[in-house]
Amino acid sequence: MHDTLRTNTTGATSPAPTTMRAAVCVGPGGPDMLEIRDLPVPSIRPGWSLIRVRGAGLNRSELRTRQGHSPDVAFPRVLGIECVGSVAASTDPALPEGTTVAAVMGEMGREFDGGYAQYALLPNALLMPITTTLPWDVLAALPETYLTAQGALDAAGVTSGTAGRLLIRGGTSSVGLAALSIAAAYGVEIATTTRRPDRIDTLRTAGANHVLIDSPTLADDLRAVWPEGPDRILDLVGAATAVDSLRLVRRGGTVCVAGSLSGWTLRDFEPIAMIPSGTRLTAFHSNDFRGAAGAGVLQRIVHQVESGSYHPIIDRVVHLDQIAAAHRCMEDNAAVGKIVLLP
């Protein structure tokens, strides 16, 4: 994917715009704190390049930042921990103008402005060049979600040809659906949970062998499917369920926590009392796949989507004027799959 340089009738390149539209979080609070503003297009500086943002996936971490749960974030701030687009002005010879790139994490949308804008000034070290034929909305649904899912499955020991049983908790989250897509392509036997019976068919269609309601009877329901318990659990709910997942996994199995749907902090955690002997508790953070560390992984994911092996689920595509409504959708847990912004 490459942008076509705009030219005038004499063949000269048109000047780049000097202003852009952006969704600015003006302070901590509800979705109404996201205001659409005209801002100057950032000027490049050494080590940073200007990206024409073509798409950005929405993430719950941005919701929490907007709510005021990221104390180090100063407002006003353009949120967005990821984006895809093309290099508009480069300071890196390895990333010429027009190169399709993705970027995730690295304090995007927190320490400096992120993907909720038509342009973003990003550190060269964050930029991952991508070769693809995917449309922008599909490409934008992949970086944070699929890199997190891939890294979490790797951390849990789930690989192609892996024998055994995998339980995904929080299966209808965007990362849960991505992990389900990858693990199904691996041929793993998968159970997944949801709190909503109306989403059972979606999960089965996405590749789950068993769908369970995450309720007080989950342990009994899981034993009815797998009497010895799952070999691995990918816990995307997080703090509220991590200890329970340690009880559900078979002794000697692995629990990987890679989500924070229920928050970030595990209170009153006693490792010796709460981790059964021989059982592994691990985690994955998508910041580990930022920049060069994730570029090859993301390119492989893109190829798998292009070949039809992975099937990303996009709940809806929105534009900047709809960003507040999209945040309400996230806050209400109404989305099934990824919400994608096309600014």
Short mmCIF file of C-alpha atoms in Angstrom, two decimals:
data_model
loop_
_atom_site.label_atom_id
_atom_site.label_comp_id
_atom_site.label_asym_id
_atom_site.label_seq_id
_atom_site.Cartn_x
_atom_site.Cartn_y
_atom_site.Cartn_z
CA MET A 1 0.00 0.00 0.00
CA HIS A 2 1.43 3.36 -0.93
CA ASP A 3 -0.07 6.82 -1.11
CA THR A 4 -0.12 8.46 -4.51
CA LEU A 5 1.54 11.86 -4.39
CA ARG A 6 -0.90 14.57 -5.38
CA THR A 7 0.29 16.71 -8.27
CA ASN A 8 -1.05 19.88 -9.84
CA THR A 9 -1.51 20.44 -13.57
CA THR A 10 2.16 21.38 -14.01
CA GLY A 11 3.34 18.12 -12.42
CA ALA A 12 4.58 19.75 -9.19
CA THR A 13 3.83 18.04 -5.91
CA SER A 14 0.99 19.68 -3.98
CA PRO A 15 2.00 21.21 -0.65
CA ALA A 16 1.19 19.20 2.45
CA PRO A 17 -1.72 20.49 4.53
CA THR A 18 -0.89 22.70 7.49
CA THR A 19 -3.91 21.75 9.63
CA MET A 20 -5.58 18.49 10.51
CA ARG A 21 -8.64 17.22 12.34
CA ALA A 22 -8.13 15.35 15.57
CA ALA A 23 -10.15 14.00 18.47
CA VAL A 24 -8.69 15.71 21.53
CA CYS A 25 -9.35 14.47 25.05
CA VAL A 26 -9.59 17.78 26.89
CA GLY A 27 -9.64 16.30 30.38
CA PRO A 28 -10.57 13.23 32.41
CA GLY A 29 -14.22 12.24 32.27
CA GLY A 30 -16.88 10.79 30.02
CA PRO A 31 -16.98 10.43 26.23
CA ASP A 32 -18.02 14.09 25.92
CA MET A 33 -14.45 14.99 26.89
CA LEU A 34 -13.43 13.96 23.35
CA GLU A 35 -13.65 17.08 21.19
CA ILE A 36 -13.02 17.34 17.45
CA ARG A 37 -10.58 20.15 16.80
CA ASP A 38 -8.48 21.59 14.01
CA LEU A 39 -4.81 21.37 14.99
CA PRO A 40 -1.56 22.25 13.24
CA VAL A 41 0.03 19.32 11.43
CA PRO A 42 3.09 18.44 13.55
CA SER A 43 6.51 19.41 12.23
CA ILE A 44 9.06 16.63 11.92
CA ARG A 45 12.14 16.63 14.13
CA PRO A 46 15.22 14.40 14.31
CA GLY A 47 14.31 10.80 15.05
CA TRP A 48 10.59 11.35 14.39
CA SER A 49 8.56 11.05 11.18
CA LEU A 50 5.13 12.33 10.18
CA ILE A 51 2.53 9.66 9.47
CA ARG A 52 -0.66 10.16 7.51
CA VAL A 53 -3.00 8.14 9.70
CA ARG A 54 -5.30 5.95 7.62
CA GLY A 55 -6.77 3.93 10.45
CA ALA A 56 -6.57 3.35 14.18
CA GLY A 57 -8.02 0.59 16.31
CA LEU A 58 -9.78 1.66 19.50
CA ASN A 59 -8.67 0.10 22.78
CA ARG A 60 -9.96 -0.07 26.33
CA SER A 61 -6.71 1.39 27.65
CA GLU A 62 -7.66 4.62 25.82
CA LEU A 63 -11.03 4.51 27.56
CA ARG A 64 -9.29 4.27 30.93
CA THR A 65 -6.92 7.10 30.06
CA ARG A 66 -9.93 9.23 29.09
CA GLN A 67 -11.58 8.35 32.41
CA GLY A 68 -8.53 9.65 34.28
CA HIS A 69 -6.95 6.35 35.33
CA SER A 70 -3.56 7.17 33.77
CA PRO A 71 -2.10 9.67 36.24
CA ASP A 72 0.98 10.42 34.15
CA VAL A 73 -1.06 11.60 31.15
CA ALA A 74 -1.38 15.37 30.79
CA PHE A 75 -4.47 16.81 29.07
CA PRO A 76 -5.32 17.92 26.46
CA ARG A 77 -4.09 14.85 24.62
CA VAL A 78 -4.82 13.13 21.33
CA LEU A 79 -5.43 9.53 22.41
CA GLY A 80 -4.67 6.38 20.45
CA ILE A 81 -2.06 3.74 21.30
CA GLU A 82 -1.91 2.42 17.72
CA CYS A 83 -2.35 3.41 14.10
CA VAL A 84 -1.64 2.41 10.52
CA GLY A 85 -0.93 4.75 7.66
CA SER A 86 1.77 5.99 5.33
CA VAL A 87 4.91 8.02 5.87
CA ALA A 88 4.18 11.63 4.88
CA ALA A 89 7.54 13.12 5.86
CA SER A 90 10.49 10.98 6.91
CA THR A 91 13.68 11.46 8.88
CA ASP A 92 14.70 7.81 8.39
CA PRO A 93 16.19 6.73 5.02
CA ALA A 94 14.90 3.21 5.71
CA LEU A 95 11.33 4.58 5.79
CA PRO A 96 10.86 6.64 2.62
CA GLU A 97 7.77 8.72 2.08
CA GLY A 98 4.81 6.62 1.00
CA THR A 99 5.86 3.55 3.01
CA THR A 100 2.95 1.78 4.69
CA VAL A 101 3.60 1.53 8.42
CA ALA A 102 1.99 0.48 11.67
CA ALA A 103 2.79 1.65 15.18
CA VAL A 104 1.73 0.48 18.62
CA MET A 105 2.38 1.50 22.21
CA GLY A 106 5.65 3.21 23.16
CA GLU A 107 3.63 5.90 25.02
CA MET A 108 1.54 6.81 21.96
CA GLY A 109 -1.54 8.72 23.07
CA ARG A 110 -0.08 9.13 26.54
CA GLU A 111 3.29 10.88 26.59
CA PHE A 112 2.76 12.25 23.06
CA ASP A 113 -0.23 12.49 20.74
CA GLY A 114 -1.49 9.26 19.19
CA GLY A 115 -3.70 7.87 16.47
CA TYR A 116 -7.00 9.74 16.87
CA ALA A 117 -5.99 12.26 14.21
CA GLN A 118 -5.35 12.65 10.51
CA TYR A 119 -1.59 12.93 11.13
CA ALA A 120 0.68 11.71 13.91
CA LEU A 121 4.30 12.55 14.63
CA LEU A 122 5.87 9.31 15.82
CA PRO A 123 9.34 8.10 16.83
CA ASN A 124 11.05 6.23 14.02
CA ALA A 125 11.79 3.40 16.46
CA LEU A 126 8.04 2.69 16.75
CA LEU A 127 7.35 2.42 13.03
CA MET A 128 6.86 -1.03 11.51
CA PRO A 129 6.94 -1.10 7.69
CA ILE A 130 4.25 -3.38 6.27
CA THR A 131 3.68 -4.82 2.81
CA THR A 132 0.01 -5.62 2.26
CA THR A 133 -2.98 -5.55 -0.04
CA LEU A 134 -5.47 -5.31 2.84
CA PRO A 135 -7.85 -2.34 2.97
CA TRP A 136 -7.11 0.25 5.65
CA ASP A 137 -9.97 -0.75 7.94
CA VAL A 138 -8.84 -4.38 8.08
CA LEU A 139 -5.17 -3.45 8.49
CA ALA A 140 -6.09 -1.04 11.30
CA ALA A 141 -7.84 -3.85 13.17
CA LEU A 142 -4.65 -5.90 13.46
CA PRO A 143 -1.64 -4.27 15.18
CA GLU A 144 -2.48 -3.96 18.87
CA THR A 145 -5.12 -6.71 18.93
CA TYR A 146 -3.33 -9.42 16.98
CA LEU A 147 0.13 -8.65 18.35
CA THR A 148 -1.27 -8.95 21.88
CA ALA A 149 -3.07 -12.18 21.04
CA GLN A 150 0.02 -13.65 19.36
CA GLY A 151 2.35 -12.65 22.18
CA ALA A 152 -0.03 -13.97 24.83
CA LEU A 153 -0.44 -17.31 23.08
CA ASP A 154 3.35 -17.56 22.74
CA ALA A 155 3.76 -16.81 26.45
CA ALA A 156 1.18 -19.48 27.31
CA GLY A 157 3.00 -22.01 25.17
CA VAL A 158 0.32 -22.29 22.49
CA THR A 159 1.94 -22.86 19.12
CA SER A 160 1.03 -24.44 15.79
CA GLY A 161 0.49 -28.14 16.33
CA THR A 162 0.18 -27.73 20.11
CA ALA A 163 -1.70 -30.60 21.71
CA GLY A 164 -3.98 -29.93 24.64
CA ARG A 165 -6.81 -27.71 25.71
CA LEU A 166 -6.98 -23.91 25.79
CA LEU A 167 -9.50 -21.79 27.67
CA ILE A 168 -9.87 -18.15 26.61
CA ARG A 169 -11.57 -15.97 29.21
CA GLY A 170 -13.07 -12.80 27.78
CA GLY A 171 -13.60 -14.41 24.41
CA THR A 172 -15.71 -11.67 22.82
CA SER A 173 -13.14 -8.96 23.46
CA SER A 174 -11.20 -7.95 20.37
CA VAL A 175 -8.06 -9.67 21.68
CA GLY A 176 -10.10 -12.74 22.65
CA LEU A 177 -11.48 -13.06 19.14
CA ALA A 178 -8.01 -12.57 17.67
CA ALA A 179 -6.57 -15.26 19.96
CA LEU A 180 -9.44 -17.55 19.01
CA SER A 181 -8.71 -16.98 15.32
CA ILE A 182 -4.99 -17.75 15.73
CA ALA A 183 -5.48 -20.78 18.01
CA ALA A 184 -8.19 -22.22 15.73
CA ALA A 185 -5.78 -21.96 12.81
CA TYR A 186 -3.22 -23.84 14.94
CA GLY A 187 -5.72 -26.67 15.43
CA VAL A 188 -5.92 -26.28 19.22
CA GLU A 189 -9.04 -27.49 21.08
CA ILE A 190 -10.55 -24.28 22.45
CA ALA A 191 -13.12 -23.36 25.04
CA THR A 192 -13.98 -19.72 25.53
CA THR A 193 -16.15 -17.75 27.91
CA THR A 194 -18.61 -14.92 27.59
CA ARG A 195 -21.00 -13.30 30.01
CA ARG A 196 -23.61 -12.92 27.28
CA PRO A 197 -25.59 -15.89 25.88
CA ASP A 198 -26.40 -13.88 22.74
CA ARG A 199 -22.72 -14.08 21.76
CA ILE A 200 -22.39 -17.86 21.84
CA ASP A 201 -23.04 -18.28 18.12
CA THR A 202 -20.43 -15.61 17.27
CA LEU A 203 -17.79 -17.47 19.24
CA ARG A 204 -18.66 -20.82 17.72
CA THR A 205 -18.52 -19.33 14.23
CA ALA A 206 -15.12 -17.82 15.10
CA GLY A 207 -13.72 -21.27 15.88
CA ALA A 208 -14.49 -22.14 19.51
CA ASN A 209 -15.15 -25.83 20.17
CA HIS A 210 -16.92 -25.06 23.44
CA VAL A 211 -18.55 -21.83 24.65
CA LEU A 212 -19.23 -21.38 28.37
CA ILE A 213 -21.03 -18.64 30.25
CA ASP A 214 -18.67 -16.93 32.70
CA SER A 215 -20.83 -17.30 35.81
CA PRO A 216 -20.57 -18.76 39.32
CA THR A 217 -21.10 -22.23 37.77
CA LEU A 218 -18.14 -21.89 35.38
CA ALA A 219 -15.95 -24.38 37.26
CA ASP A 220 -18.62 -27.08 37.10
CA ASP A 221 -19.44 -26.31 33.47
CA LEU A 222 -15.75 -26.50 32.56
CA ARG A 223 -15.27 -29.84 34.34
CA ALA A 224 -18.19 -31.24 32.37
CA VAL A 225 -16.23 -30.46 29.20
CA TRP A 226 -12.71 -31.17 30.45
CA PRO A 227 -12.72 -33.11 33.74
CA GLU A 228 -9.01 -32.49 34.33
CA GLY A 229 -9.25 -28.82 33.39
CA PRO A 230 -7.61 -26.92 30.53
CA ASP A 231 -3.87 -27.17 29.98
CA ARG A 232 -3.61 -23.44 29.37
CA ILE A 233 -5.76 -20.42 30.13
CA LEU A 234 -5.50 -17.09 28.37
CA ASP A 235 -7.11 -14.67 30.82
CA LEU A 236 -8.17 -11.42 29.19
CA VAL A 237 -10.54 -10.39 31.97
CA GLY A 238 -7.56 -9.82 34.23
CA ALA A 239 -7.53 -8.76 37.83
CA ALA A 240 -11.01 -10.02 38.73
CA THR A 241 -10.48 -13.55 37.41
CA ALA A 242 -6.74 -14.29 37.53
CA VAL A 243 -6.87 -16.14 40.87
CA ASP A 244 -9.94 -18.07 39.75
CA SER A 245 -8.13 -19.05 36.53
CA LEU A 246 -5.32 -20.50 38.64
CA ARG A 247 -7.91 -22.75 40.27
CA LEU A 248 -9.44 -23.77 36.94
CA VAL A 249 -6.27 -24.72 35.04
CA ARG A 250 -5.02 -28.27 35.49
CA ARG A 251 -2.23 -28.59 38.03
CA GLY A 252 1.02 -27.95 36.20
CA GLY A 253 -0.74 -25.94 33.51
CA THR A 254 -0.21 -22.32 32.53
CA VAL A 255 -2.27 -19.17 33.06
CA CYS A 256 -1.31 -16.14 30.97
CA VAL A 257 -2.88 -12.82 31.93
CA ALA A 258 -2.89 -10.46 28.96
CA GLY A 259 -5.98 -8.33 29.45
CA SER A 260 -7.39 -5.75 31.81
CA LEU A 261 -11.13 -5.78 31.13
CA SER A 262 -11.63 -5.77 34.92
CA GLY A 263 -8.79 -3.39 35.75
CA TRP A 264 -5.04 -3.50 36.23
CA THR A 265 -4.48 -4.27 39.91
CA LEU A 266 -4.66 -7.63 41.67
CA ARG A 267 -5.23 -6.82 45.34
CA ASP A 268 -4.28 -9.01 48.29
CA PHE A 269 -2.46 -11.49 46.09
CA GLU A 270 -0.59 -14.23 47.98
CA PRO A 271 1.50 -16.17 45.45
CA ILE A 272 2.33 -19.19 47.62
CA ALA A 273 -1.29 -19.63 48.71
CA MET A 274 -2.91 -18.81 45.38
CA ILE A 275 -0.63 -20.41 42.75
CA PRO A 276 -0.98 -24.22 42.92
CA SER A 277 2.34 -26.04 43.08
CA GLY A 278 3.81 -26.56 39.63
CA THR A 279 1.33 -24.25 37.92
CA ARG A 280 2.71 -21.33 35.91
CA LEU A 281 1.39 -17.76 36.05
CA THR A 282 2.74 -15.53 33.32
CA ALA A 283 1.74 -12.41 31.41
CA PHE A 284 2.21 -10.58 28.15
CA HIS A 285 2.29 -6.84 27.47
CA SER A 286 1.95 -5.58 23.91
CA ASN A 287 4.68 -2.99 24.52
CA ASP A 288 7.08 -5.93 24.11
CA PHE A 289 6.15 -6.04 20.42
CA ARG A 290 6.60 -2.36 19.64
CA GLY A 291 8.78 -1.27 16.75
CA ALA A 292 11.37 -3.67 15.37
CA ALA A 293 10.47 -6.35 17.93
CA GLY A 294 6.99 -6.71 16.45
CA ALA A 295 7.53 -5.85 12.78
CA GLY A 296 8.18 -9.39 11.59
CA VAL A 297 5.40 -10.78 13.75
CA LEU A 298 2.90 -8.28 12.38
CA GLN A 299 3.96 -8.97 8.80
CA ARG A 300 3.33 -12.69 9.33
CA ILE A 301 -0.09 -11.89 10.82
CA VAL A 302 -0.93 -9.73 7.81
CA HIS A 303 0.01 -12.58 5.46
CA GLN A 304 -2.19 -14.99 7.44
CA VAL A 305 -5.14 -12.60 7.16
CA GLU A 306 -4.51 -12.14 3.43
CA SER A 307 -4.44 -15.92 2.94
CA GLY A 308 -7.69 -16.40 4.86
CA SER A 309 -6.10 -18.34 7.74
CA TYR A 310 -6.98 -15.64 10.29
CA HIS A 311 -10.36 -13.95 10.33
CA PRO A 312 -10.38 -10.55 12.08
CA ILE A 313 -13.79 -9.43 13.30
CA ILE A 314 -14.57 -5.73 13.00
CA ASP A 315 -17.56 -4.58 15.02
CA ARG A 316 -17.83 -1.19 13.31
CA VAL A 317 -15.89 1.44 11.43
CA VAL A 318 -16.25 5.03 12.67
CA HIS A 319 -14.99 8.47 11.72
CA LEU A 320 -13.72 11.26 13.94
CA ASP A 321 -17.17 12.78 14.41
CA GLN A 322 -18.33 9.45 15.87
CA ILE A 323 -15.49 8.96 18.33
CA ALA A 324 -17.53 9.83 21.44
CA ALA A 325 -20.24 7.36 20.45
CA ALA A 326 -17.57 4.72 19.83
CA HIS A 327 -16.20 5.25 23.33
CA ARG A 328 -19.70 4.85 24.74
CA CYS A 329 -19.94 1.57 22.87
CA MET A 330 -16.70 0.39 24.48
CA GLU A 331 -17.84 1.58 27.89
CA ASP A 332 -21.11 -0.34 27.54
CA ASN A 333 -19.28 -3.50 26.39
CA ALA A 334 -21.52 -3.45 23.33
CA ALA A 335 -18.87 -4.19 20.69
CA VAL A 336 -18.12 -7.68 19.44
CA GLY A 337 -14.74 -7.39 17.78
CA LYS A 338 -12.63 -4.37 16.95
CA ILE A 339 -13.85 -0.80 16.59
CA VAL A 340 -11.81 0.90 13.88
CA LEU A 341 -11.40 4.64 13.39
CA LEU A 342 -10.78 5.99 9.89
CA PRO A 343 -9.83 9.63 10.46
#
